[in-house]
Amino acid sequence: MSVQTGIVMLNLGGPATLDEVGPFLVRLFADREIIQLPLQAWLGPFIARRRTAAVQENYRLIGGGSPILRWTTIQGEGMIRWLDRLSPATAPHRFYVAFRYAPPFSEDALRQMQADGVKRAVAFTQYPQFSCATTGSSLNELWRAARRLGLGNAFSWSMIDRWPTHPGFIEAMTRSVQIGLEQFPAAERHNVLLLFSAHSLPLKIIDRGDPYPQEIGASVQAVMVQLGFAYEYLLAYQSAVGPVRWLGPQTEQVIKQLGAQGRRNVLVVPLAFTSDHIETLAEIDHEYGELAHRAGITNFKRAPALNDDENFQRALADLVAEHLASGLNHSRQYPLRCPGCTSDQCRNLLNPVASPESVALAHDRQLRM
């Protein structure tokens, strides 16, 4: 039986083995949609080579490679089980993984979709909060790959380009926080500070008008509403690399400052990561854990990633089912380019499934609801 609807799960990915770390970093630092460096053709590979040994050591610390493909596969399988029941009219469904800097790449996903007979396709970002550097970059590469393979008209596309406040996602994140709080002694829980941590971005991207900070803030606010604002909370950003200025405050600096202020109970909530990978397992658990200990934070814990959470898999299925039923090609916000955008690739959609007229009707239905 051929696949009726293909769901392409987009992410930057991670090296599965230590040998893949070097090529992964070279691809990352060569990508001007993520990091813009002076003399990038020379400086990008130079930084990648300089960082390879240290990054390999971090991956060795967490088992020798990134688990992101394994978790994405588990999440995709659970999503499809739910989706076939939620949207039988568009079944059978199949998911495909398309990473930016490590296998499987966009070409791998597209070739398999062609072999499976897919005609209707949904590009589904696995970043809840939109950024040109993450979701935008992944979408641009997907369209480029389709053209490189001669598959520009092979599939009718729509996309799920952001979901920062989707009820299922917020419910899953709230439960993650509650599980994280259970790691603290009952008598101390009222005194826990929630430190939401999201991946940082170069300020040059933010200054162009990228919506990422406001969407991260919307997710934080939605989780805190579910928690009844029962805890103090902060938002910080992690994983800044390279000789450029990044969005802050930086998580490591906030941890030092909280220790200096005498805070002793801190729960880190990795808000922009829907599965464990190096930023949670090595950076937060080990690097920041040691930093917190030195800073005097005696109870430093992390809320668990969503990984194999079945409720999160149902949330992913709900997102796709709602999207397929909407008749829309993308979110209302997607076509709005950043005020300072200079790229001619941004906000494209290859071979859209819905005509402008049907999209206008779908928007009218939404407004009347």
mmCIF file of C-alpha atoms in Angstrom:
data_model
loop_
_atom_site.group_PDB
_atom_site.id
_atom_site.type_symbol
_atom_site.label_atom_id
_atom_site.label_comp_id
_atom_site.label_asym_id
_atom_site.label_seq_id
_atom_site.Cartn_x
_atom_site.Cartn_y
_atom_site.Cartn_z
ATOM 1 C CA MET A 1 0.000 0.000 0.000
ATOM 2 C CA SER A 2 1.447 3.373 -0.969
ATOM 3 C CA VAL A 3 1.704 6.141 1.573
ATOM 4 C CA GLN A 4 -0.998 8.783 1.165
ATOM 5 C CA THR A 5 0.518 11.492 3.398
ATOM 6 C CA GLY A 6 4.176 11.942 4.263
ATOM 7 C CA ILE A 7 5.183 13.895 7.367
ATOM 8 C CA VAL A 8 8.741 15.265 7.195
ATOM 9 C CA MET A 9 10.147 15.892 10.678
ATOM 10 C CA LEU A 10 12.704 18.694 10.363
ATOM 11 C CA ASN A 11 15.568 19.297 12.773
ATOM 12 C CA LEU A 12 19.253 20.216 12.734
ATOM 13 C CA GLY A 13 20.190 16.720 13.951
ATOM 14 C CA GLY A 14 23.336 15.514 15.660
ATOM 15 C CA PRO A 15 26.311 13.203 15.009
ATOM 16 C CA ALA A 16 25.443 9.586 15.762
ATOM 17 C CA THR A 17 29.105 8.612 16.255
ATOM 18 C CA LEU A 18 32.323 10.332 17.298
ATOM 19 C CA ASP A 19 33.608 10.129 13.710
ATOM 20 C CA GLU A 20 30.623 12.175 12.527
ATOM 21 C CA VAL A 21 31.373 15.091 14.890
ATOM 22 C CA GLY A 22 33.924 16.778 12.606
ATOM 23 C CA PRO A 23 31.767 16.724 9.446
ATOM 24 C CA PHE A 24 28.761 17.829 11.524
ATOM 25 C CA LEU A 25 30.636 20.894 12.790
ATOM 26 C CA VAL A 26 31.990 21.751 9.346
ATOM 27 C CA ARG A 27 28.443 21.790 7.949
ATOM 28 C CA LEU A 28 27.203 23.867 10.880
ATOM 29 C CA PHE A 29 29.878 26.562 10.702
ATOM 30 C CA ALA A 30 29.631 26.768 6.913
ATOM 31 C CA ASP A 31 25.910 27.616 7.052
ATOM 32 C CA ARG A 32 25.328 31.365 6.868
ATOM 33 C CA GLU A 33 21.642 30.878 7.635
ATOM 34 C CA ILE A 34 22.719 29.865 11.158
ATOM 35 C CA ILE A 35 26.020 31.628 11.820
ATOM 36 C CA GLN A 36 27.475 34.494 9.821
ATOM 37 C CA LEU A 37 31.224 34.874 10.200
ATOM 38 C CA PRO A 38 33.794 37.101 8.517
ATOM 39 C CA LEU A 39 35.764 35.122 5.914
ATOM 40 C CA GLN A 40 33.395 32.229 6.590
ATOM 41 C CA ALA A 41 34.810 29.920 3.912
ATOM 42 C CA TRP A 42 38.085 29.939 5.871
ATOM 43 C CA LEU A 43 37.010 30.747 9.433
ATOM 44 C CA GLY A 44 34.104 28.258 9.548
ATOM 45 C CA PRO A 45 36.226 25.137 8.886
ATOM 46 C CA PHE A 46 38.939 26.539 11.169
ATOM 47 C CA ILE A 47 36.515 26.868 14.105
ATOM 48 C CA ALA A 48 35.068 23.426 13.338
ATOM 49 C CA ARG A 49 38.532 21.823 13.443
ATOM 50 C CA ARG A 50 39.445 23.662 16.655
ATOM 51 C CA ARG A 51 36.241 22.533 18.378
ATOM 52 C CA THR A 52 36.097 18.930 17.147
ATOM 53 C CA ALA A 53 38.146 17.286 19.914
ATOM 54 C CA ALA A 54 36.290 19.094 22.722
ATOM 55 C CA VAL A 55 32.887 18.343 21.190
ATOM 56 C CA GLN A 56 33.857 14.704 20.687
ATOM 57 C CA GLU A 57 34.682 14.538 24.383
ATOM 58 C CA ASN A 58 31.200 15.852 25.201
ATOM 59 C CA TYR A 59 29.617 13.217 22.992
ATOM 60 C CA ARG A 60 31.836 10.548 24.542
ATOM 61 C CA LEU A 61 30.461 11.689 27.911
ATOM 62 C CA ILE A 62 26.877 10.968 26.800
ATOM 63 C CA GLY A 63 27.530 7.585 25.205
ATOM 64 C CA GLY A 64 29.468 8.300 22.015
ATOM 65 C CA GLY A 65 26.880 10.085 19.902
ATOM 66 C CA SER A 66 23.671 12.069 19.777
ATOM 67 C CA PRO A 67 20.427 10.238 20.655
ATOM 68 C CA ILE A 68 18.315 12.714 18.686
ATOM 69 C CA LEU A 69 17.618 10.373 15.743
ATOM 70 C CA ARG A 70 16.518 7.593 18.099
ATOM 71 C CA TRP A 71 14.143 9.897 19.982
ATOM 72 C CA THR A 72 12.821 11.488 16.777
ATOM 73 C CA THR A 73 12.117 8.007 15.401
ATOM 74 C CA ILE A 74 10.248 6.997 18.568
ATOM 75 C CA GLN A 75 8.260 10.239 18.503
ATOM 76 C CA GLY A 76 7.480 9.818 14.808
ATOM 77 C CA GLU A 77 6.275 6.238 15.272
ATOM 78 C CA GLY A 78 3.998 7.271 18.133
ATOM 79 C CA MET A 79 2.712 10.262 16.157
ATOM 80 C CA ILE A 80 1.793 8.068 13.176
ATOM 81 C CA ARG A 81 -0.056 5.537 15.352
ATOM 82 C CA TRP A 82 -2.258 8.320 16.659
ATOM 83 C CA LEU A 83 -2.530 10.144 13.345
ATOM 84 C CA ASP A 84 -3.894 7.176 11.416
ATOM 85 C CA ARG A 85 -6.779 7.103 13.906
ATOM 86 C CA LEU A 86 -7.277 10.865 14.136
ATOM 87 C CA SER A 87 -7.235 11.524 10.383
ATOM 88 C CA PRO A 88 -8.308 8.360 8.517
ATOM 89 C CA ALA A 89 -9.159 10.378 5.396
ATOM 90 C CA THR A 90 -5.463 11.210 4.901
ATOM 91 C CA ALA A 91 -4.119 7.786 5.990
ATOM 92 C CA PRO A 92 -1.956 5.844 5.674
ATOM 93 C CA HIS A 93 0.671 8.247 6.971
ATOM 94 C CA ARG A 94 4.423 7.802 7.259
ATOM 95 C CA PHE A 95 7.044 9.996 8.867
ATOM 96 C CA TYR A 96 10.437 10.876 7.403
ATOM 97 C CA VAL A 97 13.356 12.491 9.218
ATOM 98 C CA ALA A 98 15.271 15.310 7.529
ATOM 99 C CA PHE A 99 18.278 16.671 9.445
ATOM 100 C CA ARG A 100 20.426 19.619 8.376
ATOM 101 C CA TYR A 101 23.924 18.591 9.458
ATOM 102 C CA ALA A 102 23.855 14.818 10.021
ATOM 103 C CA PRO A 103 22.171 11.855 8.317
ATOM 104 C CA PRO A 104 19.430 11.365 7.356
ATOM 105 C CA PHE A 105 19.503 14.509 5.197
ATOM 106 C CA SER A 106 16.655 16.091 3.251
ATOM 107 C CA GLU A 107 17.693 14.143 0.142
ATOM 108 C CA ASP A 108 17.349 10.872 2.058
ATOM 109 C CA ALA A 109 13.828 11.730 3.166
ATOM 110 C CA LEU A 110 12.750 12.873 -0.297
ATOM 111 C CA ARG A 111 14.101 9.801 -2.061
ATOM 112 C CA GLN A 112 12.260 7.528 0.360
ATOM 113 C CA MET A 113 9.062 9.541 -0.073
ATOM 114 C CA GLN A 114 9.316 9.096 -3.837
ATOM 115 C CA ALA A 115 9.878 5.354 -3.424
ATOM 116 C CA ASP A 116 6.835 5.133 -1.143
ATOM 117 C CA GLY A 117 4.580 6.865 -3.648
ATOM 118 C CA VAL A 118 3.891 9.911 -1.476
ATOM 119 C CA LYS A 119 1.974 12.728 -3.183
ATOM 120 C CA ARG A 120 0.762 14.825 -0.236
ATOM 121 C CA ALA A 121 3.524 16.023 2.104
ATOM 122 C CA VAL A 122 3.705 18.092 5.293
ATOM 123 C CA ALA A 123 6.963 19.724 6.398
ATOM 124 C CA PHE A 124 6.757 19.590 10.202
ATOM 125 C CA THR A 125 9.344 21.549 12.162
ATOM 126 C CA GLN A 126 10.396 19.905 15.411
ATOM 127 C CA TYR A 127 11.250 23.330 16.824
ATOM 128 C CA PRO A 128 8.101 24.578 18.587
ATOM 129 C CA GLN A 129 9.289 28.194 18.336
ATOM 130 C CA PHE A 130 10.032 29.602 14.883
ATOM 131 C CA SER A 131 13.373 31.075 13.926
ATOM 132 C CA CYS A 132 14.810 31.806 10.502
ATOM 133 C CA ALA A 133 17.993 30.077 11.693
ATOM 134 C CA THR A 134 16.354 26.788 12.639
ATOM 135 C CA THR A 135 12.943 26.174 11.065
ATOM 136 C CA GLY A 136 13.561 28.665 8.255
ATOM 137 C CA SER A 137 16.958 27.146 7.463
ATOM 138 C CA SER A 138 15.580 23.601 7.469
ATOM 139 C CA LEU A 139 12.692 24.530 5.165
ATOM 140 C CA ASN A 140 15.007 26.325 2.736
ATOM 141 C CA GLU A 141 17.260 23.272 2.573
ATOM 142 C CA LEU A 142 14.270 20.968 2.032
ATOM 143 C CA TRP A 143 13.139 23.001 -0.998
ATOM 144 C CA ARG A 144 16.705 23.179 -2.359
ATOM 145 C CA ALA A 145 17.126 19.429 -1.968
ATOM 146 C CA ALA A 146 13.864 18.725 -3.798
ATOM 147 C CA ARG A 147 15.025 20.852 -6.723
ATOM 148 C CA ARG A 148 18.480 19.243 -6.745
ATOM 149 C CA LEU A 149 16.821 15.826 -7.035
ATOM 150 C CA GLY A 150 14.407 16.940 -9.732
ATOM 151 C CA LEU A 151 11.486 16.473 -7.334
ATOM 152 C CA GLY A 152 10.248 20.066 -7.281
ATOM 153 C CA ASN A 153 6.781 19.007 -8.444
ATOM 154 C CA ALA A 154 6.746 15.478 -7.045
ATOM 155 C CA PHE A 155 4.828 16.337 -3.868
ATOM 156 C CA SER A 156 2.108 18.803 -2.898
ATOM 157 C CA TRP A 157 3.371 20.581 0.214
ATOM 158 C CA SER A 158 2.086 22.365 3.262
ATOM 159 C CA MET A 159 3.916 23.055 6.491
ATOM 160 C CA ILE A 160 3.608 23.267 10.252
ATOM 161 C CA ASP A 161 6.074 26.069 10.827
ATOM 162 C CA ARG A 162 5.540 26.858 14.543
ATOM 163 C CA TRP A 163 3.586 25.659 17.582
ATOM 164 C CA PRO A 164 4.875 27.529 20.669
ATOM 165 C CA THR A 165 1.573 27.525 22.568
ATOM 166 C CA HIS A 166 -0.175 24.445 21.221
ATOM 167 C CA PRO A 167 -2.197 23.011 24.135
ATOM 168 C CA GLY A 168 -0.725 19.510 23.790
ATOM 169 C CA PHE A 169 2.844 20.802 23.789
ATOM 170 C CA ILE A 170 2.207 23.098 26.755
ATOM 171 C CA GLU A 171 0.523 20.271 28.670
ATOM 172 C CA ALA A 172 3.516 18.004 28.023
ATOM 173 C CA MET A 173 5.990 20.692 29.094
ATOM 174 C CA THR A 174 3.976 21.455 32.231
ATOM 175 C CA ARG A 175 4.005 17.777 33.171
ATOM 176 C CA SER A 176 7.764 17.727 32.577
ATOM 177 C CA VAL A 177 8.174 20.586 35.056
ATOM 178 C CA GLN A 178 5.989 18.793 37.591
ATOM 179 C CA ILE A 179 8.082 15.625 37.245
ATOM 180 C CA GLY A 180 11.216 17.713 37.630
ATOM 181 C CA LEU A 181 9.888 19.278 40.816
ATOM 182 C CA GLU A 182 9.433 15.821 42.331
ATOM 183 C CA GLN A 183 13.235 15.550 42.462
ATOM 184 C CA PHE A 184 13.273 18.130 45.280
ATOM 185 C CA PRO A 185 12.382 17.360 48.913
ATOM 186 C CA ALA A 186 8.715 18.126 49.506
ATOM 187 C CA ALA A 187 9.598 20.757 52.092
ATOM 188 C CA GLU A 188 11.776 22.600 49.556
ATOM 189 C CA ARG A 189 9.548 22.572 46.463
ATOM 190 C CA HIS A 190 7.836 25.869 47.199
ATOM 191 C CA ASN A 191 11.275 27.458 47.134
ATOM 192 C CA VAL A 192 12.376 26.126 43.725
ATOM 193 C CA LEU A 193 13.248 28.639 41.015
ATOM 194 C CA LEU A 194 12.373 27.521 37.485
ATOM 195 C CA LEU A 195 15.126 28.426 35.025
ATOM 196 C CA PHE A 196 13.763 28.050 31.501
ATOM 197 C CA SER A 197 16.666 27.562 29.114
ATOM 198 C CA ALA A 198 16.448 27.849 25.326
ATOM 199 C CA HIS A 199 19.112 27.618 22.654
ATOM 200 C CA SER A 200 20.598 31.040 21.965
ATOM 201 C CA LEU A 201 20.912 32.723 18.568
ATOM 202 C CA PRO A 202 23.382 35.272 17.204
ATOM 203 C CA LEU A 203 22.126 38.793 17.900
ATOM 204 C CA LYS A 204 22.529 39.662 14.228
ATOM 205 C CA ILE A 205 19.619 37.308 13.522
ATOM 206 C CA ILE A 206 17.527 38.748 16.356
ATOM 207 C CA ASP A 207 18.237 42.316 15.262
ATOM 208 C CA ARG A 208 16.759 41.571 11.838
ATOM 209 C CA GLY A 209 13.437 40.957 13.569
ATOM 210 C CA ASP A 210 13.487 37.192 14.051
ATOM 211 C CA PRO A 211 10.370 36.107 16.036
ATOM 212 C CA TYR A 212 12.210 33.509 18.147
ATOM 213 C CA PRO A 213 12.474 35.475 21.442
ATOM 214 C CA GLN A 214 8.796 36.397 21.507
ATOM 215 C CA GLU A 215 7.729 32.817 20.731
ATOM 216 C CA ILE A 216 10.014 31.434 23.442
ATOM 217 C CA GLY A 217 8.463 33.946 25.842
ATOM 218 C CA ALA A 218 4.976 32.860 24.788
ATOM 219 C CA SER A 219 5.822 29.232 25.602
ATOM 220 C CA VAL A 220 7.204 30.201 29.017
ATOM 221 C CA GLN A 221 4.105 32.231 29.805
ATOM 222 C CA ALA A 222 1.758 29.431 28.725
ATOM 223 C CA VAL A 223 3.550 26.880 30.937
ATOM 224 C CA MET A 224 3.486 29.249 33.905
ATOM 225 C CA VAL A 225 -0.258 29.813 33.416
ATOM 226 C CA GLN A 226 -0.750 26.047 33.684
ATOM 227 C CA LEU A 227 1.377 26.032 36.837
ATOM 228 C CA GLY A 228 -0.685 28.863 38.311
ATOM 229 C CA PHE A 229 2.449 31.028 38.612
ATOM 230 C CA ALA A 230 3.189 29.078 41.776
ATOM 231 C CA TYR A 231 6.962 29.368 41.327
ATOM 232 C CA GLU A 232 9.478 32.075 40.609
ATOM 233 C CA TYR A 233 10.920 31.730 37.127
ATOM 234 C CA LEU A 234 13.536 33.142 34.766
ATOM 235 C CA LEU A 235 14.395 32.713 31.091
ATOM 236 C CA ALA A 236 17.968 32.351 29.841
ATOM 237 C CA TYR A 237 19.745 31.137 26.707
ATOM 238 C CA GLN A 238 22.494 28.557 26.237
ATOM 239 C CA SER A 239 24.979 27.125 23.727
ATOM 240 C CA ALA A 240 26.534 30.306 22.331
ATOM 241 C CA VAL A 241 29.589 29.537 20.175
ATOM 242 C CA GLY A 242 31.953 31.450 17.906
ATOM 243 C CA PRO A 243 33.253 35.040 17.884
ATOM 244 C CA VAL A 244 29.879 36.777 17.514
ATOM 245 C CA ARG A 245 27.445 38.282 20.043
ATOM 246 C CA TRP A 246 24.564 35.994 21.086
ATOM 247 C CA LEU A 247 21.141 36.478 22.629
ATOM 248 C CA GLY A 248 21.248 36.494 26.420
ATOM 249 C CA PRO A 249 21.291 36.351 29.327
ATOM 250 C CA GLN A 250 23.451 33.253 29.060
ATOM 251 C CA THR A 251 22.298 30.325 31.192
ATOM 252 C CA GLU A 252 25.754 29.757 32.678
ATOM 253 C CA GLN A 253 25.995 33.402 33.817
ATOM 254 C CA VAL A 254 22.522 33.241 35.371
ATOM 255 C CA ILE A 255 23.518 30.098 37.293
ATOM 256 C CA LYS A 256 26.575 31.878 38.706
ATOM 257 C CA GLN A 257 24.479 34.893 39.657
ATOM 258 C CA LEU A 258 21.792 32.776 41.322
ATOM 259 C CA GLY A 259 24.456 31.023 43.370
ATOM 260 C CA ALA A 260 25.914 34.361 44.425
ATOM 261 C CA GLN A 261 22.430 35.453 45.524
ATOM 262 C CA GLY A 262 22.109 32.420 47.785
ATOM 263 C CA ARG A 263 19.614 30.450 45.728
ATOM 264 C CA ARG A 264 19.845 26.763 46.577
ATOM 265 C CA ASN A 265 16.994 25.115 44.616
ATOM 266 C CA VAL A 266 17.017 25.506 40.814
ATOM 267 C CA LEU A 267 15.159 23.434 38.207
ATOM 268 C CA VAL A 268 16.332 23.937 34.625
ATOM 269 C CA VAL A 269 13.566 23.516 32.037
ATOM 270 C CA PRO A 270 14.916 22.973 28.474
ATOM 271 C CA LEU A 271 11.980 24.628 26.743
ATOM 272 C CA ALA A 272 13.064 24.621 23.087
ATOM 273 C CA PHE A 273 14.316 21.017 23.051
ATOM 274 C CA THR A 274 11.752 18.263 22.586
ATOM 275 C CA SER A 275 14.247 15.437 23.109
ATOM 276 C CA ASP A 276 17.549 14.823 24.850
ATOM 277 C CA HIS A 277 20.737 15.637 22.999
ATOM 278 C CA ILE A 278 24.097 17.191 23.760
ATOM 279 C CA GLU A 279 22.647 20.477 25.058
ATOM 280 C CA THR A 280 20.667 18.681 27.759
ATOM 281 C CA LEU A 281 22.803 15.639 28.539
ATOM 282 C CA ALA A 282 26.249 17.258 28.436
ATOM 283 C CA GLU A 283 25.775 21.012 28.681
ATOM 284 C CA ILE A 284 23.012 21.205 31.294
ATOM 285 C CA ASP A 285 23.513 17.958 33.220
ATOM 286 C CA HIS A 286 27.306 17.954 33.377
ATOM 287 C CA GLU A 287 28.740 21.382 32.555
ATOM 288 C CA TYR A 288 26.044 23.460 34.224
ATOM 289 C CA GLY A 289 25.620 20.903 36.985
ATOM 290 C CA GLU A 290 29.289 21.283 37.950
ATOM 291 C CA LEU A 291 29.038 25.055 37.615
ATOM 292 C CA ALA A 292 25.999 25.130 39.910
ATOM 293 C CA HIS A 293 27.805 23.020 42.496
ATOM 294 C CA ARG A 294 30.755 25.429 42.505
ATOM 295 C CA ALA A 295 28.326 28.357 42.760
ATOM 296 C CA GLY A 296 26.748 26.873 45.900
ATOM 297 C CA ILE A 297 23.436 25.718 44.402
ATOM 298 C CA THR A 298 22.949 22.543 46.398
ATOM 299 C CA ASN A 299 19.816 21.295 44.608
ATOM 300 C CA PHE A 300 20.335 21.743 40.858
ATOM 301 C CA LYS A 301 18.029 19.562 38.755
ATOM 302 C CA ARG A 302 16.693 19.359 35.195
ATOM 303 C CA ALA A 303 13.151 18.702 34.040
ATOM 304 C CA PRO A 304 13.108 15.625 31.782
ATOM 305 C CA ALA A 305 13.000 16.017 28.008
ATOM 306 C CA LEU A 306 9.853 14.833 26.243
ATOM 307 C CA ASN A 307 11.667 11.902 24.566
ATOM 308 C CA ASP A 308 9.229 8.938 24.571
ATOM 309 C CA ASP A 309 6.376 10.697 26.373
ATOM 310 C CA GLU A 310 3.173 9.242 24.895
ATOM 311 C CA ASN A 311 1.180 12.397 25.610
ATOM 312 C CA PHE A 312 3.690 14.372 23.565
ATOM 313 C CA GLN A 313 3.367 11.888 20.698
ATOM 314 C CA ARG A 314 -0.396 12.451 20.816
ATOM 315 C CA ALA A 315 0.255 16.205 20.764
ATOM 316 C CA LEU A 316 2.355 15.827 17.611
ATOM 317 C CA ALA A 317 -0.460 13.847 15.998
ATOM 318 C CA ASP A 318 -3.010 16.466 17.053
ATOM 319 C CA LEU A 319 -0.879 19.175 15.457
ATOM 320 C CA VAL A 320 -0.732 17.334 12.140
ATOM 321 C CA ALA A 321 -4.403 16.304 12.165
ATOM 322 C CA GLU A 322 -5.504 19.877 12.904
ATOM 323 C CA HIS A 323 -3.240 21.172 10.169
ATOM 324 C CA LEU A 324 -4.497 18.691 7.579
ATOM 325 C CA ALA A 325 -8.106 19.576 8.427
ATOM 326 C CA SER A 326 -7.454 23.335 8.290
ATOM 327 C CA GLY A 327 -7.010 23.623 4.531
ATOM 328 C CA LEU A 328 -4.064 25.980 5.103
ATOM 329 C CA ASN A 329 -0.599 25.856 3.602
ATOM 330 C CA HIS A 330 1.098 27.296 6.680
ATOM 331 C CA SER A 331 0.511 29.549 9.688
ATOM 332 C CA ARG A 332 -0.863 33.043 9.169
ATOM 333 C CA GLN A 333 2.464 34.433 10.374
ATOM 334 C CA TYR A 334 4.768 32.458 8.088
ATOM 335 C CA PRO A 335 4.753 34.793 5.038
ATOM 336 C CA LEU A 336 5.766 37.783 7.192
ATOM 337 C CA ARG A 337 9.459 38.303 6.553
ATOM 338 C CA CYS A 338 11.708 39.847 9.179
ATOM 339 C CA PRO A 339 11.878 43.636 8.683
ATOM 340 C CA GLY A 340 15.628 43.414 8.130
ATOM 341 C CA CYS A 341 15.569 40.280 5.947
ATOM 342 C CA THR A 342 18.006 40.270 3.026
ATOM 343 C CA SER A 343 17.569 36.658 1.875
ATOM 344 C CA ASP A 344 15.654 35.786 -1.279
ATOM 345 C CA GLN A 345 15.039 32.253 0.024
ATOM 346 C CA CYS A 346 12.968 33.125 3.080
ATOM 347 C CA ARG A 347 9.290 32.247 3.472
ATOM 348 C CA ASN A 348 9.085 30.042 0.409
ATOM 349 C CA LEU A 349 6.807 27.031 -0.014
ATOM 350 C CA LEU A 350 7.439 24.552 -2.806
ATOM 351 C CA ASN A 351 4.430 23.393 -4.816
ATOM 352 C CA PRO A 352 1.745 24.339 -2.241
ATOM 353 C CA VAL A 353 -1.198 21.996 -1.860
ATOM 354 C CA ALA A 354 -3.826 24.732 -1.466
ATOM 355 C CA SER A 355 -4.578 27.502 -3.960
ATOM 356 C CA PRO A 356 -4.627 31.156 -2.811
ATOM 357 C CA GLU A 357 -8.428 31.123 -3.165
ATOM 358 C CA SER A 358 -8.914 28.076 -0.928
ATOM 359 C CA VAL A 359 -6.463 29.483 1.618
ATOM 360 C CA ALA A 360 -8.447 32.730 1.736
ATOM 361 C CA LEU A 361 -11.633 30.745 2.386
ATOM 362 C CA ALA A 362 -9.910 28.783 5.163
ATOM 363 C CA HIS A 363 -8.758 32.017 6.806
ATOM 364 C CA ASP A 364 -12.309 33.375 6.580
ATOM 365 C CA ARG A 365 -13.606 30.265 8.359
ATOM 366 C CA GLN A 366 -11.042 30.765 11.115
ATOM 367 C CA LEU A 367 -12.058 34.385 11.592
ATOM 368 C CA ARG A 368 -15.739 33.460 11.898
ATOM 369 C CA MET A 369 -15.075 30.788 14.537
#
